[in-house]
Short mmCIF file of C-alpha atoms in Angstrom, two decimals:
data_model
loop_
_atom_site.label_atom_id
_atom_site.label_comp_id
_atom_site.label_asym_id
_atom_site.label_seq_id
_atom_site.Cartn_x
_atom_site.Cartn_y
_atom_site.Cartn_z
CA MET A 1 125.11 85.82 11.58
CA ILE A 2 122.54 88.02 9.83
CA SER A 3 120.05 84.81 9.64
CA LEU A 4 120.79 83.84 13.43
CA LEU A 5 119.92 87.70 14.46
CA LYS A 6 116.89 87.19 12.07
CA THR A 7 115.99 84.26 13.92
CA GLU A 8 116.33 85.73 17.54
CA LEU A 9 114.42 88.59 16.34
CA ARG A 10 111.34 86.78 15.31
CA GLN A 11 111.74 84.59 18.42
CA LEU A 12 111.18 87.18 20.51
CA ALA A 13 109.07 89.33 18.75
CA LYS A 14 106.55 87.01 18.69
CA VAL A 15 102.94 86.82 20.10
CA ASN A 16 101.37 83.84 20.88
CA SER A 17 97.37 83.57 21.05
CA SER A 18 95.13 83.59 24.06
CA ASP A 19 91.53 83.04 24.45
CA ARG A 20 92.29 84.23 28.40
CA LEU A 21 88.85 86.01 29.33
CA TRP A 22 89.49 89.86 31.54
CA GLN A 23 87.95 88.52 34.20
CA MET A 24 90.83 86.49 35.30
CA PRO A 25 93.10 88.76 35.28
CA PHE A 26 90.87 91.27 37.22
CA ALA A 27 90.06 88.66 39.95
CA ALA A 28 93.96 88.40 40.13
CA ALA A 29 94.25 92.37 40.76
CA LEU A 30 91.80 91.87 43.24
CA SER A 31 93.50 89.06 44.82
CA SER A 32 96.74 90.63 45.43
CA GLY A 33 95.49 94.59 45.40
CA LEU A 34 92.58 94.46 48.37
CA PRO A 35 94.93 93.28 50.66
CA LEU A 36 97.11 96.66 49.93
CA LEU A 37 93.38 98.52 49.88
CA ILE A 38 93.00 97.41 53.70
CA GLY A 39 96.02 97.96 54.52
CA ALA A 40 95.89 101.47 53.27
CA TYR A 41 92.55 102.22 54.82
CA PHE A 42 94.35 101.10 58.27
CA ASN A 43 97.87 103.06 57.60
CA HIS A 44 99.82 100.02 57.72
CA LEU A 45 100.96 99.53 54.13
CA GLU A 46 103.96 96.84 55.09
CA PHE A 47 100.70 94.19 56.32
CA GLY A 48 99.29 94.92 53.26
CA LEU A 49 102.25 94.03 51.02
CA VAL A 50 103.35 91.10 53.08
CA SER A 51 99.49 89.52 52.45
CA SER A 52 99.50 90.69 49.13
CA LEU A 53 102.64 88.25 48.22
CA GLY A 54 99.77 85.97 49.65
CA GLY A 55 97.32 86.69 47.30
CA MET A 56 99.58 85.77 44.14
CA VAL A 57 98.17 81.88 45.20
CA PHE A 58 95.24 82.85 43.11
CA LEU A 59 97.43 82.66 40.06
CA TYR A 60 97.47 78.99 40.95
CA LEU A 61 93.96 78.34 40.24
CA PRO A 62 92.97 75.85 37.08
CA SER A 63 90.65 75.28 34.45
CA THR A 64 88.99 72.11 36.28
CA PRO A 65 85.90 71.54 37.95
CA LEU A 66 85.25 73.65 40.49
CA HIS A 67 86.06 70.88 43.50
CA HIS A 68 89.25 70.33 41.77
CA ARG A 69 90.21 73.99 41.76
CA MET A 70 89.08 75.05 45.63
CA VAL A 71 91.64 71.97 46.74
CA SER A 72 94.17 73.11 44.09
CA ILE A 73 94.55 76.28 45.68
CA MET A 74 93.93 75.38 48.86
CA ALA A 75 97.09 72.98 48.85
CA CYS A 76 98.91 76.14 47.11
CA ALA A 77 97.90 78.25 49.85
CA PHE A 78 99.43 76.31 52.71
CA SER A 79 102.61 75.94 50.41
CA MET A 80 102.57 79.40 50.15
CA SER A 81 102.38 79.73 54.11
CA ALA A 82 105.17 77.42 54.38
CA CYS A 83 107.68 78.70 52.24
CA TYR A 84 107.38 81.89 53.78
CA ALA A 85 107.90 80.71 57.09
CA PHE A 86 110.90 78.89 55.99
CA GLY A 87 112.33 82.32 54.35
CA VAL A 88 111.47 84.41 57.15
CA MET A 89 113.11 81.94 59.51
CA ALA A 90 116.46 81.99 57.62
CA HIS A 91 116.88 85.68 57.87
CA PHE A 92 117.44 84.95 61.57
CA PHE A 93 120.07 82.69 60.70
CA PRO A 94 121.87 83.89 57.41
CA VAL A 95 124.40 80.83 57.48
CA LEU A 96 121.85 78.72 56.57
CA LEU A 97 120.07 81.27 53.96
CA VAL A 98 121.69 79.13 51.13
CA PRO A 99 120.58 75.62 52.40
CA ILE A 100 117.24 76.46 53.76
CA LEU A 101 116.28 78.50 50.09
CA VAL A 102 118.02 74.93 48.66
CA PHE A 103 116.04 72.52 50.71
CA THR A 104 113.35 74.29 49.85
CA THR A 105 113.15 74.89 46.10
CA VAL A 106 113.99 71.30 45.90
CA LEU A 107 111.10 69.83 47.95
CA VAL A 108 108.51 72.27 46.46
CA THR A 109 109.79 71.62 42.91
CA MET A 110 109.11 67.65 43.65
CA LEU A 111 106.05 68.32 44.56
CA CYS A 112 104.81 71.02 41.84
CA ARG A 113 106.28 68.04 39.42
CA PHE A 114 104.49 65.24 41.36
CA TYR A 115 101.09 66.91 41.18
CA GLY A 116 101.56 67.84 37.60
CA LEU A 117 101.30 71.56 38.96
CA GLY A 118 101.19 73.52 35.79
CA PRO A 119 102.73 77.47 35.40
CA PRO A 120 104.13 79.10 37.34
CA GLY A 121 105.19 75.85 39.37
CA SER A 122 107.56 76.30 41.70
CA LEU A 123 108.21 80.23 41.19
CA PHE A 124 105.91 81.98 43.12
CA PHE A 125 106.76 79.71 46.21
CA ILE A 126 110.45 80.00 45.81
CA MET A 127 109.74 84.06 45.29
CA ALA A 128 107.63 84.32 49.32
CA ALA A 129 110.94 82.39 50.76
CA ALA A 130 113.21 84.79 49.25
CA ILE A 131 111.44 87.96 50.16
CA GLY A 132 110.81 86.67 53.49
CA ALA A 133 114.37 85.90 53.67
CA TYR A 134 115.24 89.51 53.33
CA SER A 135 112.49 91.18 55.00
CA PRO A 136 113.60 93.38 57.88
CA VAL A 137 111.71 92.13 61.23
CA GLU A 138 112.17 90.93 64.31
CA PHE A 139 112.17 87.69 65.66
CA ILE A 140 109.26 88.39 67.98
CA ASP A 141 107.29 89.39 64.42
CA LEU A 142 107.66 86.14 62.74
CA PRO A 143 104.13 84.65 63.69
CA ARG A 144 102.43 87.96 62.65
CA GLN A 145 104.41 87.94 59.52
CA VAL A 146 103.19 84.19 58.44
CA GLY A 147 99.94 84.92 59.44
CA LEU A 148 99.43 88.28 57.34
CA LEU A 149 100.56 86.10 54.34
CA THR A 150 98.28 83.03 55.06
CA LEU A 151 95.17 86.52 55.46
CA GLY A 152 96.19 86.99 51.71
CA CYS A 153 96.63 83.26 50.56
CA LEU A 154 92.79 82.80 52.09
CA LEU A 155 91.69 85.72 50.87
CA ALA A 156 92.93 84.71 47.08
CA CYS A 157 90.55 81.26 47.89
CA LEU A 158 87.77 83.04 48.74
CA ILE A 159 87.47 85.16 45.69
CA ALA A 160 89.03 82.18 43.55
CA PHE A 161 85.56 80.74 45.00
CA PHE A 162 83.28 83.25 43.74
CA TYR A 163 85.41 83.23 40.54
CA SER A 164 85.10 79.86 39.66
CA ILE A 165 80.85 79.83 40.18
CA TYR A 166 80.93 82.91 37.79
CA ILE A 167 83.49 81.57 35.10
CA LEU A 168 82.08 78.23 34.90
CA ARG A 169 78.90 79.69 33.68
CA LEU A 170 80.53 81.18 30.86
CA ARG A 171 83.47 78.71 30.04
CA PRO A 172 83.44 74.94 30.74
CA ALA A 173 85.44 72.93 33.44
CA GLU A 174 88.64 71.60 31.74
CA ALA A 175 88.72 67.58 32.23
CA ILE A 176 90.95 66.70 35.07
CA PRO A 177 94.68 66.30 33.93
CA ALA A 178 96.60 63.11 34.22
CA LEU A 179 99.46 62.82 36.71
CA PRO A 180 102.79 62.48 34.70
CA PRO A 181 104.39 59.58 35.22
CA PRO A 182 106.87 59.82 38.36
CA THR A 183 109.94 58.76 36.78
CA PHE A 184 113.21 59.21 38.98
CA ASP A 185 114.43 61.89 36.64
CA PHE A 186 111.38 64.29 35.73
CA ILE A 187 110.77 64.09 39.93
CA VAL A 188 114.06 63.71 41.82
CA PHE A 189 117.21 64.12 39.57
CA ASP A 190 115.51 67.78 38.13
CA SER A 191 114.20 69.04 41.16
CA LEU A 192 117.98 68.34 42.59
CA ILE A 193 119.73 70.05 39.55
CA ILE A 194 117.20 73.00 39.86
CA GLY A 195 117.71 73.46 43.62
CA ALA A 196 121.62 73.21 43.28
CA PHE A 197 121.95 76.11 40.93
CA VAL A 198 118.96 78.47 42.63
CA GLY A 199 121.39 77.79 45.75
CA ILE A 200 124.41 78.38 43.23
CA SER A 201 122.55 81.77 42.09
CA LEU A 202 121.91 83.35 45.52
CA ALA A 203 125.55 82.07 47.02
CA LEU A 204 127.09 83.93 44.02
CA ALA A 205 125.31 86.83 45.19
CA GLN A 206 126.39 86.60 48.79
CA ALA A 207 129.78 86.25 47.25
CA LEU A 208 129.64 89.36 45.54
CA GLN A 209 127.90 90.92 48.48
CA LEU A 210 124.62 92.71 47.13
CA GLU A 211 121.99 94.08 49.48
CA LYS A 212 118.38 92.46 48.97
CA ALA A 213 119.69 89.75 46.66
CA TYR A 214 115.88 88.49 46.72
CA TRP A 215 115.58 88.23 42.91
CA VAL A 216 118.69 86.71 41.75
CA PRO A 217 117.15 83.39 43.25
CA VAL A 218 113.73 84.06 41.24
CA SER A 219 115.39 85.13 38.33
CA CYS A 220 117.53 82.08 37.86
CA LEU A 221 114.28 79.39 38.99
CA ALA A 222 112.22 81.77 36.02
CA VAL A 223 114.45 80.64 33.41
CA ILE A 224 115.32 77.47 34.47
CA GLN A 225 112.35 75.43 34.09
CA GLY A 226 112.26 75.62 30.55
CA HIS A 227 111.00 72.58 28.77
CA THR A 228 113.75 72.65 26.08
CA LEU A 229 116.99 74.20 25.74
CA ARG A 230 115.75 77.08 23.10
CA ALA A 231 112.64 77.97 25.37
CA VAL A 232 115.16 78.67 27.98
CA TRP A 233 117.22 80.83 26.20
CA ASN A 234 113.91 82.56 24.83
CA LYS A 235 112.97 83.01 28.08
CA GLN A 236 116.42 84.20 29.48
CA LEU A 237 116.44 87.07 26.57
CA GLN A 238 113.10 88.17 26.92
CA ARG A 239 113.51 88.32 30.34
CA ILE A 240 116.74 90.44 30.63
CA VAL A 241 115.28 93.10 27.49
CA GLY A 242 111.60 93.13 29.48
CA THR A 243 113.59 93.51 32.39
CA SER A 244 115.51 96.23 31.08
CA ILE A 245 112.69 98.46 29.98
CA GLY A 246 110.59 97.45 33.28
CA LEU A 247 113.32 99.00 35.05
CA LEU A 248 112.89 102.70 32.98
CA VAL A 249 109.58 102.05 34.16
CA ALA A 250 110.09 101.60 37.38
CA TRP A 251 112.59 104.50 37.63
CA CYS A 252 109.86 106.88 36.11
CA LEU A 253 107.62 105.44 38.92
CA LEU A 254 109.84 106.09 41.67
CA LEU A 255 110.59 109.93 40.91
CA LEU A 256 106.53 110.50 41.35
CA PRO A 257 105.40 111.38 44.65
CA LEU A 258 103.78 107.99 45.75
CA GLU A 259 102.03 107.43 48.76
CA LYS A 260 100.08 104.36 50.49
CA TRP A 261 96.74 104.50 48.24
CA SER A 262 98.62 105.31 44.84
CA ILE A 263 101.03 102.47 45.36
CA SER A 264 98.10 100.06 46.15
CA LEU A 265 96.19 101.41 42.58
CA ILE A 266 99.89 101.36 40.78
CA MET A 267 100.46 97.28 41.73
CA MET A 268 96.68 96.73 41.03
CA MET A 269 96.87 98.15 37.53
CA LEU A 270 100.75 96.60 36.89
CA ALA A 271 98.98 92.86 38.29
CA PHE A 272 96.04 93.16 35.62
CA ILE A 273 97.78 93.81 32.70
CA ILE A 274 100.79 91.26 33.87
CA GLU A 275 97.88 88.68 33.50
CA MET A 276 96.61 89.90 30.21
CA ALA A 277 100.10 90.03 28.97
CA ILE A 278 102.01 86.87 29.95
CA VAL A 279 99.86 84.67 28.21
CA ARG A 280 100.78 86.22 24.53
CA HIS A 281 104.35 87.71 25.35
CA TYR A 282 106.65 86.77 28.71
CA GLY A 283 108.94 89.63 27.46
CA PHE A 284 106.21 92.31 27.11
CA ALA A 285 105.17 91.10 30.67
CA ALA A 286 108.41 91.34 32.56
CA ILE A 287 108.25 95.15 31.65
CA PHE A 288 105.29 94.87 33.65
CA ILE A 289 106.77 92.35 36.55
CA THR A 290 110.09 94.40 37.31
CA PRO A 291 108.08 97.61 38.79
CA LEU A 292 106.03 95.23 40.62
CA THR A 293 108.39 93.04 42.07
CA ILE A 294 110.29 96.37 42.77
CA LEU A 295 107.07 97.86 44.94
CA LEU A 296 106.35 94.86 46.31
CA ALA A 297 109.58 94.37 48.39
CA GLU A 298 110.86 97.94 48.25
CA ALA A 299 107.42 99.92 48.93
CA THR A 300 108.02 100.50 52.35
CA THR A 301 111.18 101.91 52.27
CA LEU A 302 110.77 104.35 49.46
CA GLY A 303 112.60 107.15 50.03
CA ASN A 304 115.15 106.17 51.93
CA GLY A 305 117.46 105.77 49.29
CA SER A 306 118.45 106.99 45.69
CA PRO A 307 116.32 105.24 42.88
CA SER A 308 119.32 104.70 40.67
CA LEU A 309 120.78 102.78 43.00
CA LEU A 310 117.57 100.56 43.77
CA ILE A 311 117.38 100.24 39.98
CA GLN A 312 120.94 99.56 38.68
CA ALA A 313 120.81 96.51 41.87
CA ARG A 314 117.75 94.77 40.80
CA PHE A 315 119.14 94.51 36.76
CA PHE A 316 122.61 93.24 37.70
CA ASP A 317 120.53 90.64 40.08
CA THR A 318 118.56 90.11 36.86
CA VAL A 319 121.44 89.56 34.80
CA LEU A 320 123.28 87.12 37.73
CA GLY A 321 119.83 84.94 38.60
CA CYS A 322 119.15 84.61 34.45
CA LEU A 323 122.96 83.46 33.41
CA ALA A 324 122.84 81.42 36.60
CA GLY A 325 119.58 79.94 35.29
CA PHE A 326 120.77 79.45 31.87
CA THR A 327 123.73 77.31 32.90
CA GLY A 328 121.46 75.02 34.92
CA ALA A 329 119.19 74.61 32.12
CA ILE A 330 121.98 73.63 29.88
CA CYS A 331 123.10 70.70 32.26
CA LEU A 332 119.78 70.08 32.53
CA HIS A 333 119.22 69.51 29.18
CA SER A 334 122.92 67.73 28.67
CA PRO A 335 122.45 63.91 28.37
CA ARG A 336 125.74 63.46 29.29
CA PHE A 337 125.56 65.39 32.79
CA ARG A 338 122.70 63.80 33.18
CA ASP A 339 124.38 60.41 33.39
CA ILE A 340 127.46 61.48 34.87
CA VAL A 341 125.54 63.36 37.84
CA GLY A 342 122.45 60.80 37.66
CA ARG A 343 124.85 57.42 38.06
CA PRO A 344 125.98 58.66 41.52
CA ILE A 345 122.51 60.60 42.79
CA ARG A 346 120.68 56.67 41.92
CA ARG A 347 123.38 54.81 43.84
CA LEU A 348 122.33 56.61 47.27
CA ILE A 349 118.50 56.32 46.84
CA PRO A 350 117.08 52.80 47.48
CA ALA A 351 116.36 51.04 44.82
CA ARG A 352 112.25 50.56 45.95
CA PHE A 353 112.18 54.41 45.45
CA LEU A 354 113.40 54.37 41.93
CA TYR A 355 110.69 52.40 40.18
#
């Protein structure tokens, strides 16, 4: 037991090396923060928050030559807008919320795997869909909301273009990686199981009558995407510990007299710290991811309720999502499960699509 605890503590405290330059976190913070500053200037922070979510697409910018960078990030921008549109539309049909999120997760995960999209994978696409599904908007405002997020994506693409021109002078581009083999297990089966457990996590949240449970499927997806079961376990542990500390940070921030300019600057600072830290230690980055996501989704309603209740709700959401994600990862990495469940799925798909 002592040896096991030492191993877990060693894994929890392990810090990875990184050659990431500070310019990338700065550009990422600018992509998500500039819409907030524009929204604050025009006294419509709620518009800036939606566009800021679209600015997260900058994180998908690869380190490849310029033409490949821009094609990749523009494709991700379209996907982000489409996922958010699906999420907002699901808000008006609560009965279809789980099926729509499952469909979106499966489709996006298949595309990310087919085109070899690296980390963060489908995470931010599903985060956009989940936040959109729990956004308190009227039906007539749907085009405006999707347009605001699309504008945030376009701004991120523009920042990515000028950032790429600058950074390619400091560091040569990496070779365009070859696409992974499009096998049935990697593309179809894994995507279906991931989508199923994301849907299960949201269904559990609805059964428990959790309010604004957008963080449950996001936590589930963040955990289940590990390459190995050990990686999934480490990520789950780091996420729960990091989120617990991050909720204390968020609680302290929510006690401050926040206004539109301070919220914008704090979120930019948090985004910069996250991108500097996440490649070194996921758990440490999760400390700052938690208050950032709370402000991103709840900034316009601050002061309407108790910060303690909000903190408790987000902690329970994280634990529930991580447990669902870890259960899904056990199934994904179980050869027996893959054989039992994969066999009937293969029968449903024509042979010409399997090979």
